[in-house]
């Protein structure tokens, strides 16, 4: 079975890499779809699930224990439940057959299925340019705002990962292949990554 | 021009990867050869050049300044001279045409030639096994000794790099592709890496 997981820095093009790689390999890519599936199954709002899905659940912990604990605790329970549902969903999808899964600690969750785990990263300037190109005409963020968003999202991803595992997000030791996309168009890298994937699994 | 530089953890199989990759691409691989060339040109002993070549030149600095400074200073001068000769040699080789260069900060030294910079790494156990397999029958090192040697050599490589650049050795941000060889035979990865290299340069 070929399970490929993509972890990525915000703005590095990791999501695009996952989508295009899956297309080239002729297998499904799961990304936002996971949120929709969890929302549908639990009758929850997609935005809410999305909000919780890659964020640090600890932010929902009460800041002062014992004070209004009930309210916060129920929010926390809901968040943990959504995370658990998402984890279950990811494993079910992976068990169905070959696929690419973007983000969501899939590398850790599917470890027993021996996935190929890829980390996608880039330098700050390349990520900034990618974010600017990707933004709608109607959106306008300053460079400073984009850099702040990058940092914040990556921090949330790291914290989410560290809730479930001892493995640090983005540390090359925890991935099989780390791809620097700085200055590169993602689509030009795809045949190379696809070749790597095919040979990787071909030998198993 | 296709210049591929290989930086690697001790025991990760980076040298073998470089040799085999060069063979597959039909281009020369420079590794120990650089030491021989420098030794020949300067009429120095190969072992001496090898000893200095990837070590931290700072170890040759006098520990107490002003005390027997002359002796230490001349050793230091010789070491710096050898390092400079090696750097010059690496640039000359790269300028001759497509090649793979293993270690020796070639990625930094040849930056203006736009090399593809690969970092090869593996988990401790895989590196241990590779060291054990590679050792002569006559050599016997305990696991502890091998781990100590691994740590020491990687530390020297890191220090050597940090003498010439602000870039930290082994930090994924400073490489284009980081390859984890844990549990893999190097030769099985070569077609994948060669495909990556060809596509990388094909698009330039």
Short mmCIF file of C-alpha atoms in Angstrom, two decimals:
data_model
loop_
_atom_site.label_atom_id
_atom_site.label_comp_id
_atom_site.label_asym_id
_atom_site.label_seq_id
_atom_site.Cartn_x
_atom_site.Cartn_y
_atom_site.Cartn_z
CA UNK A 1 0.00 0.00 0.00
CA UNK A 2 1.31 3.44 -0.89
CA UNK A 3 0.43 6.01 1.75
CA UNK A 4 2.23 9.31 1.27
CA UNK A 5 1.94 11.94 3.96
CA UNK A 6 2.79 15.58 3.37
CA UNK A 7 3.70 17.84 6.26
CA UNK A 8 4.47 21.39 5.26
CA UNK A 9 5.31 24.89 6.29
CA UNK A 10 2.61 27.45 5.58
CA UNK A 11 3.26 28.98 2.15
CA UNK A 12 5.74 26.30 1.03
CA UNK A 13 3.38 24.85 -1.56
CA UNK A 14 3.05 21.55 0.28
CA UNK A 15 -0.69 21.33 -0.31
CA UNK A 16 -0.26 21.93 -4.04
CA UNK A 17 2.55 19.38 -4.09
CA UNK A 18 0.26 16.83 -2.43
CA UNK A 19 -2.60 17.46 -4.86
CA UNK A 20 -0.43 17.34 -7.95
CA UNK A 21 1.50 14.31 -6.75
CA UNK A 22 -1.72 12.40 -6.15
CA UNK A 23 -2.97 13.39 -9.61
CA UNK A 24 0.24 12.15 -11.21
CA UNK A 25 0.13 8.89 -9.26
CA UNK A 26 -3.58 8.47 -9.98
CA UNK A 27 -4.54 8.15 -6.33
CA UNK A 28 -6.78 10.29 -4.07
CA UNK A 29 -5.49 13.22 -2.05
CA UNK A 30 -7.11 13.96 1.30
CA UNK A 31 -6.81 17.44 2.67
CA UNK A 32 -9.84 19.67 3.36
CA UNK A 33 -12.00 16.67 2.48
CA UNK A 34 -11.24 15.21 5.90
CA UNK A 35 -12.80 18.21 7.60
CA UNK A 36 -15.94 17.90 5.47
CA UNK A 37 -16.24 14.21 6.30
CA UNK A 38 -15.86 14.78 10.04
CA UNK A 39 -18.31 17.69 9.95
CA UNK A 40 -20.84 15.62 8.04
CA UNK A 41 -20.55 12.61 10.29
CA UNK A 42 -20.94 14.61 13.51
CA UNK A 43 -23.39 17.19 12.18
CA UNK A 44 -20.98 20.00 12.97
CA UNK A 45 -20.19 23.23 11.19
CA UNK A 46 -17.28 22.86 8.75
CA UNK A 47 -15.71 26.12 9.84
CA UNK A 48 -15.76 25.02 13.44
CA UNK A 49 -14.15 21.67 12.64
CA UNK A 50 -11.60 23.41 10.47
CA UNK A 51 -10.83 25.85 13.26
CA UNK A 52 -10.10 23.07 15.71
CA UNK A 53 -8.53 20.62 13.30
CA UNK A 54 -4.95 21.75 13.19
CA UNK A 55 -4.85 24.02 16.16
CA UNK A 56 -3.40 23.44 19.53
CA UNK A 57 -6.20 22.00 21.61
CA UNK A 58 -4.50 23.37 24.70
CA UNK A 59 -5.69 26.86 23.78
CA UNK A 60 -9.13 25.65 24.81
CA UNK A 61 -7.98 24.74 28.28
CA UNK A 62 -9.25 27.02 31.05
CA UNK A 63 -6.67 29.59 31.97
CA UNK A 64 -7.70 29.55 35.61
CA UNK A 65 -8.55 26.09 36.82
CA UNK A 66 -11.68 25.94 38.95
CA UNK A 67 -13.11 29.15 37.58
CA UNK A 68 -15.89 28.61 35.05
CA UNK A 69 -14.38 25.21 34.50
CA UNK A 70 -17.60 23.63 33.28
CA UNK A 71 -17.95 25.78 30.20
CA UNK A 72 -14.31 25.49 29.17
CA UNK A 73 -14.23 21.84 29.94
CA UNK A 74 -17.13 21.13 27.62
CA UNK A 75 -15.44 23.10 24.83
CA UNK A 76 -12.31 21.12 25.46
CA UNK A 77 -14.19 17.85 25.37
CA UNK A 78 -15.72 18.80 22.05
CA UNK A 79 -12.30 19.66 20.64
CA UNK A 80 -10.75 16.43 21.78
CA UNK A 81 -13.72 14.56 20.31
CA UNK A 82 -13.26 16.26 16.96
CA UNK A 83 -9.55 15.53 16.97
CA UNK A 84 -10.25 11.89 17.78
CA UNK A 85 -12.88 11.71 15.02
CA UNK A 86 -10.42 13.19 12.57
CA UNK A 87 -7.72 10.72 13.56
CA UNK A 88 -10.13 7.84 13.09
CA UNK A 89 -11.20 9.21 9.70
CA UNK A 90 -7.59 9.51 8.54
CA UNK A 91 -6.86 5.91 9.46
CA UNK A 92 -10.02 4.70 7.71
CA UNK A 93 -9.13 6.59 4.53
CA UNK A 94 -5.58 5.26 4.57
CA UNK A 95 -6.82 1.70 5.05
CA UNK A 96 -8.98 2.03 1.93
CA UNK A 97 -5.86 2.10 -0.25
CA UNK A 98 -3.12 4.21 -1.82
CA UNK A 99 -3.45 7.90 -1.10
CA UNK A 100 -1.77 11.19 -0.29
CA UNK A 101 -2.74 12.81 3.03
CA UNK A 102 -1.86 16.45 3.67
CA UNK A 103 -1.14 17.54 7.24
CA UNK A 104 -3.05 16.45 10.32
CA UNK A 105 -0.26 14.28 11.79
CA UNK A 106 -1.11 11.56 9.28
CA UNK A 107 2.51 10.37 9.34
CA UNK A 108 2.22 9.58 13.03
CA UNK A 109 -1.36 8.29 12.88
CA UNK A 110 -0.62 5.86 10.04
CA UNK A 111 2.81 4.75 11.21
CA UNK A 112 1.87 1.06 11.23
CA UNK A 113 1.00 1.33 7.52
CA UNK A 114 4.58 2.38 6.72
CA UNK A 115 3.85 5.62 4.90
CA UNK A 116 6.43 7.65 3.02
CA UNK A 117 6.59 10.86 5.00
CA UNK A 118 7.53 14.04 3.15
CA UNK A 119 8.18 17.46 4.66
CA UNK A 120 7.88 20.47 2.37
CA UNK A 121 9.56 23.76 3.27
CA UNK A 122 10.92 26.93 1.73
CA UNK A 123 12.69 30.13 2.62
CA UNK A 124 10.68 33.07 3.96
CA UNK A 125 10.80 35.07 0.74
CA UNK A 126 9.54 32.20 -1.42
CA UNK A 127 6.73 31.56 1.06
CA UNK A 128 5.80 35.24 1.07
CA UNK A 129 5.68 35.30 -2.73
CA UNK A 130 3.56 32.14 -2.82
CA UNK A 131 1.11 33.62 -0.30
CA UNK A 132 0.86 36.85 -2.28
CA UNK A 133 0.27 35.02 -5.57
CA UNK A 134 -2.34 32.80 -3.95
CA UNK A 135 -4.29 35.61 -2.31
CA UNK A 136 -7.53 36.82 -3.87
CA UNK A 137 -7.54 40.22 -5.49
CA UNK A 138 -9.86 41.36 -2.72
CA UNK A 139 -7.46 40.32 0.02
CA UNK A 140 -4.63 42.59 0.81
CA UNK A 141 -2.20 41.78 3.55
CA UNK A 142 1.02 43.58 4.26
CA UNK A 143 4.26 41.59 4.24
CA UNK A 144 4.35 41.91 7.99
CA UNK A 145 0.85 40.46 8.31
CA UNK A 146 1.73 37.54 6.05
CA UNK A 147 4.91 36.77 8.00
CA UNK A 148 2.94 36.92 11.25
CA UNK A 149 0.31 34.54 9.84
CA UNK A 150 3.00 32.13 8.60
CA UNK A 151 4.62 32.03 11.98
CA UNK A 152 1.33 31.61 13.80
CA UNK A 153 0.03 28.79 11.61
CA UNK A 154 3.32 26.88 11.73
CA UNK A 155 3.36 27.31 15.49
CA UNK A 156 -0.16 25.88 15.73
CA UNK A 157 0.80 22.94 13.52
CA UNK A 158 3.83 22.24 15.67
CA UNK A 159 1.80 22.43 18.87
CA UNK A 160 -0.94 20.15 17.48
CA UNK A 161 1.68 17.58 16.52
CA UNK A 162 3.34 17.76 19.90
CA UNK A 163 0.04 17.02 21.62
CA UNK A 164 -0.03 13.55 20.11
CA UNK A 165 3.59 12.63 19.73
CA UNK A 166 7.06 13.20 21.07
CA UNK A 167 8.21 14.01 17.56
CA UNK A 168 8.95 17.60 16.80
CA UNK A 169 7.20 19.09 13.79
CA UNK A 170 9.56 19.91 10.93
CA UNK A 171 12.60 18.11 12.33
CA UNK A 172 14.09 16.26 9.37
CA UNK A 173 14.78 13.14 11.42
CA UNK A 174 11.05 12.41 11.54
CA UNK A 175 10.53 12.44 7.76
CA UNK A 176 11.86 10.30 4.93
CA UNK A 177 12.33 13.12 2.48
CA UNK A 178 12.49 16.88 3.00
CA UNK A 179 11.90 19.02 -0.06
CA UNK A 180 12.92 22.65 -0.28
CA UNK A 181 10.64 24.42 -2.76
CA UNK A 182 12.37 27.82 -2.59
CA UNK A 183 12.34 29.51 -5.97
CA UNK A 184 10.74 26.50 -7.65
CA UNK A 185 7.36 26.10 -9.26
CA UNK A 186 5.72 23.12 -7.57
CA UNK A 187 4.54 21.56 -10.82
CA UNK A 188 8.11 21.32 -12.12
CA UNK A 189 9.12 19.22 -9.11
CA UNK A 190 6.27 16.71 -9.38
CA UNK A 191 7.82 14.23 -11.84
CA UNK A 192 10.88 14.05 -9.59
CA UNK A 193 8.86 13.49 -6.44
CA UNK A 194 6.64 10.95 -8.22
CA UNK A 195 9.76 9.06 -9.36
CA UNK A 196 11.01 9.04 -5.79
CA UNK A 197 7.69 7.72 -4.50
CA UNK A 198 7.46 4.98 -7.13
CA UNK A 199 10.97 3.75 -6.50
CA UNK A 200 10.50 3.97 -2.72
CA UNK A 201 7.46 1.73 -2.76
CA UNK A 202 8.67 -0.38 -5.67
CA UNK A 203 11.41 -1.79 -3.55
CA UNK A 204 9.35 -2.71 -0.54
CA UNK B 1 26.14 22.83 -15.40
CA UNK B 2 25.11 20.14 -12.95
CA UNK B 3 27.00 20.38 -9.68
CA UNK B 4 25.58 18.14 -6.96
CA UNK B 5 26.96 18.46 -3.46
CA UNK B 6 26.45 15.79 -0.83
CA UNK B 7 26.66 16.65 2.84
CA UNK B 8 26.12 13.74 5.16
CA UNK B 9 26.04 12.37 8.66
CA UNK B 10 28.76 9.84 9.43
CA UNK B 11 27.41 6.35 8.72
CA UNK B 12 24.39 7.53 6.71
CA UNK B 13 25.75 6.20 3.42
CA UNK B 14 26.14 9.67 1.93
CA UNK B 15 29.51 8.88 0.39
CA UNK B 16 28.15 5.72 -1.25
CA UNK B 17 25.12 7.68 -2.44
CA UNK B 18 27.42 10.27 -4.02
CA UNK B 19 29.57 7.65 -5.77
CA UNK B 20 26.63 5.67 -7.09
CA UNK B 21 24.72 8.77 -8.13
CA UNK B 22 27.73 10.03 -10.11
CA UNK B 23 28.10 6.61 -11.75
CA UNK B 24 24.43 6.61 -12.76
CA UNK B 25 24.64 10.15 -14.11
CA UNK B 26 27.93 9.38 -15.87
CA UNK B 27 29.81 12.23 -14.21
CA UNK B 28 32.83 12.28 -11.87
CA UNK B 29 32.53 12.13 -8.10
CA UNK B 30 35.08 13.97 -5.99
CA UNK B 31 35.64 12.82 -2.46
CA UNK B 32 39.01 11.52 -1.19
CA UNK B 33 40.43 12.48 -4.56
CA UNK B 34 40.46 16.10 -3.45
CA UNK B 35 42.82 15.27 -0.61
CA UNK B 36 45.19 13.44 -2.95
CA UNK B 37 45.22 16.40 -5.33
CA UNK B 38 45.94 18.91 -2.58
CA UNK B 39 48.64 16.66 -1.09
CA UNK B 40 50.28 16.21 -4.48
CA UNK B 41 50.23 19.86 -5.35
CA UNK B 42 51.73 20.97 -2.03
CA UNK B 43 54.03 17.99 -1.53
CA UNK B 44 52.31 17.11 1.72
CA UNK B 45 51.50 13.80 3.31
CA UNK B 46 48.00 12.58 2.38
CA UNK B 47 47.23 11.52 5.93
CA UNK B 48 48.11 14.94 7.23
CA UNK B 49 45.92 16.70 4.66
CA UNK B 50 43.12 14.27 5.37
CA UNK B 51 43.46 14.92 9.08
CA UNK B 52 43.06 18.66 8.64
CA UNK B 53 40.58 18.60 5.79
CA UNK B 54 37.29 18.24 7.58
CA UNK B 55 38.30 19.05 11.10
CA UNK B 56 37.77 22.14 13.08
CA UNK B 57 40.80 24.30 12.43
CA UNK B 58 40.16 25.98 15.76
CA UNK B 59 41.52 22.90 17.54
CA UNK B 60 44.91 24.06 16.30
CA UNK B 61 44.57 27.42 17.99
CA UNK B 62 46.79 27.89 21.05
CA UNK B 63 44.81 27.36 24.21
CA UNK B 64 46.76 30.02 26.05
CA UNK B 65 47.49 32.98 23.86
CA UNK B 66 51.05 34.27 24.18
CA UNK B 67 52.40 31.01 25.48
CA UNK B 68 54.40 29.10 22.86
CA UNK B 69 52.41 31.01 20.33
CA UNK B 70 54.99 30.68 17.54
CA UNK B 71 54.77 26.91 17.28
CA UNK B 72 50.99 26.77 17.39
CA UNK B 73 50.69 29.68 15.07
CA UNK B 74 52.75 27.96 12.38
CA UNK B 75 50.62 24.82 12.69
CA UNK B 76 47.55 26.99 12.39
CA UNK B 77 48.93 28.76 9.34
CA UNK B 78 49.60 25.44 7.68
CA UNK B 79 46.06 24.26 8.43
CA UNK B 80 44.48 27.40 7.06
CA UNK B 81 46.67 27.10 3.98
CA UNK B 82 45.55 23.53 3.39
CA UNK B 83 41.92 24.48 3.85
CA UNK B 84 42.33 27.35 1.37
CA UNK B 85 44.06 25.03 -1.12
CA UNK B 86 41.25 22.54 -0.77
CA UNK B 87 38.63 25.23 -1.33
CA UNK B 88 40.42 26.41 -4.45
CA UNK B 89 40.68 22.83 -5.72
CA UNK B 90 36.97 22.24 -5.19
CA UNK B 91 36.07 25.32 -7.19
CA UNK B 92 38.43 24.36 -9.99
CA UNK B 93 36.96 20.87 -10.20
CA UNK B 94 33.41 22.21 -10.22
CA UNK B 95 34.26 24.69 -12.95
CA UNK B 96 35.50 21.84 -15.16
CA UNK B 97 31.95 20.53 -15.54
CA UNK B 98 29.16 18.35 -14.14
CA UNK B 99 30.17 16.49 -10.99
CA UNK B 100 29.21 15.23 -7.56
CA UNK B 101 31.25 16.58 -4.64
CA UNK B 102 31.05 14.86 -1.27
CA UNK B 103 31.49 16.94 1.88
CA UNK B 104 34.04 19.73 2.37
CA UNK B 105 31.51 22.59 2.35
CA UNK B 106 31.25 22.33 -1.44
CA UNK B 107 27.68 23.60 -1.29
CA UNK B 108 28.86 26.86 0.21
CA UNK B 109 32.06 27.12 -1.83
CA UNK B 110 30.26 26.62 -5.15
CA UNK B 111 27.18 28.66 -4.36
CA UNK B 112 27.60 30.91 -7.40
CA UNK B 113 27.43 27.83 -9.63
CA UNK B 114 23.94 27.00 -8.34
CA UNK B 115 24.56 23.46 -7.17
CA UNK B 116 21.84 21.07 -6.03
CA UNK B 117 22.65 20.55 -2.38
CA UNK B 118 21.65 17.23 -0.81
CA UNK B 119 21.90 16.27 2.84
CA UNK B 120 21.95 12.56 3.68
CA UNK B 121 21.04 11.37 7.18
CA UNK B 122 19.73 8.34 9.03
CA UNK B 123 18.71 7.20 12.47
CA UNK B 124 21.37 6.07 14.94
CA UNK B 125 20.64 2.38 14.56
CA UNK B 126 20.88 2.42 10.77
CA UNK B 127 24.13 4.34 10.98
CA UNK B 128 25.50 1.87 13.52
CA UNK B 129 24.59 -1.07 11.28
CA UNK B 130 26.17 0.60 8.26
CA UNK B 131 29.39 1.24 10.20
CA UNK B 132 29.50 -2.35 11.40
CA UNK B 133 28.94 -3.75 7.90
CA UNK B 134 31.58 -1.45 6.46
CA UNK B 135 34.26 -2.27 9.03
CA UNK B 136 37.06 -4.67 8.13
CA UNK B 137 37.05 -8.09 9.75
CA UNK B 138 40.18 -7.04 11.60
CA UNK B 139 38.51 -3.97 13.12
CA UNK B 140 36.33 -4.42 16.07
CA UNK B 141 34.66 -1.52 17.73
CA UNK B 142 32.03 -1.70 20.43
CA UNK B 143 28.67 0.00 19.80
CA UNK B 144 29.67 2.63 22.28
CA UNK B 145 32.89 3.33 20.42
CA UNK B 146 31.06 3.62 17.11
CA UNK B 147 28.47 6.00 18.56
CA UNK B 148 31.25 8.09 20.05
CA UNK B 149 33.07 8.22 16.69
CA UNK B 150 29.85 9.17 14.87
CA UNK B 151 29.23 12.00 17.25
CA UNK B 152 32.80 13.22 17.11
CA UNK B 153 33.06 13.21 13.32
CA UNK B 154 29.72 14.94 12.85
CA UNK B 155 30.78 17.52 15.41
CA UNK B 156 33.99 18.17 13.50
CA UNK B 157 32.10 18.50 10.23
CA UNK B 158 29.71 20.96 11.80
CA UNK B 159 32.54 23.01 13.28
CA UNK B 160 34.46 23.04 10.00
CA UNK B 161 31.38 24.31 8.20
CA UNK B 162 30.73 26.97 10.78
CA UNK B 163 34.24 28.33 10.33
CA UNK B 164 33.43 29.39 6.78
CA UNK B 165 29.75 30.16 6.87
CA UNK B 166 26.89 31.26 9.05
CA UNK B 167 24.94 28.22 7.89
CA UNK B 168 24.52 25.45 10.37
CA UNK B 169 25.56 21.98 9.23
CA UNK B 170 22.62 19.61 8.80
CA UNK B 171 19.89 22.23 9.10
CA UNK B 172 17.42 21.37 6.35
CA UNK B 173 16.91 25.02 5.42
CA UNK B 174 20.40 25.08 3.90
CA UNK B 175 19.84 22.16 1.53
CA UNK B 176 17.53 21.54 -1.40
CA UNK B 177 16.77 17.94 -0.59
CA UNK B 178 17.27 15.94 2.61
CA UNK B 179 17.26 12.19 2.24
CA UNK B 180 16.72 9.83 5.15
CA UNK B 181 18.43 6.52 4.39
CA UNK B 182 17.27 4.68 7.54
CA UNK B 183 16.59 1.04 6.80
CA UNK B 184 17.26 1.49 3.09
CA UNK B 185 20.00 0.09 0.91
CA UNK B 186 21.64 3.06 -0.79
CA UNK B 187 21.66 1.44 -4.22
CA UNK B 188 17.87 1.08 -4.20
CA UNK B 189 17.47 4.84 -3.73
CA UNK B 190 19.80 5.86 -6.57
CA UNK B 191 17.31 5.79 -9.48
CA UNK B 192 14.99 8.02 -7.44
CA UNK B 193 17.71 10.50 -6.56
CA UNK B 194 18.99 10.48 -10.15
CA UNK B 195 15.47 11.22 -11.39
CA UNK B 196 15.24 14.11 -8.94
CA UNK B 197 18.60 15.50 -10.08
CA UNK B 198 17.75 15.24 -13.78
CA UNK B 199 14.42 16.96 -13.37
CA UNK B 200 15.92 19.62 -11.11
CA UNK B 201 18.51 20.63 -13.66
CA UNK B 202 16.30 19.93 -16.65
CA UNK B 203 14.08 22.83 -15.73
CA UNK B 204 16.82 25.38 -15.22
#
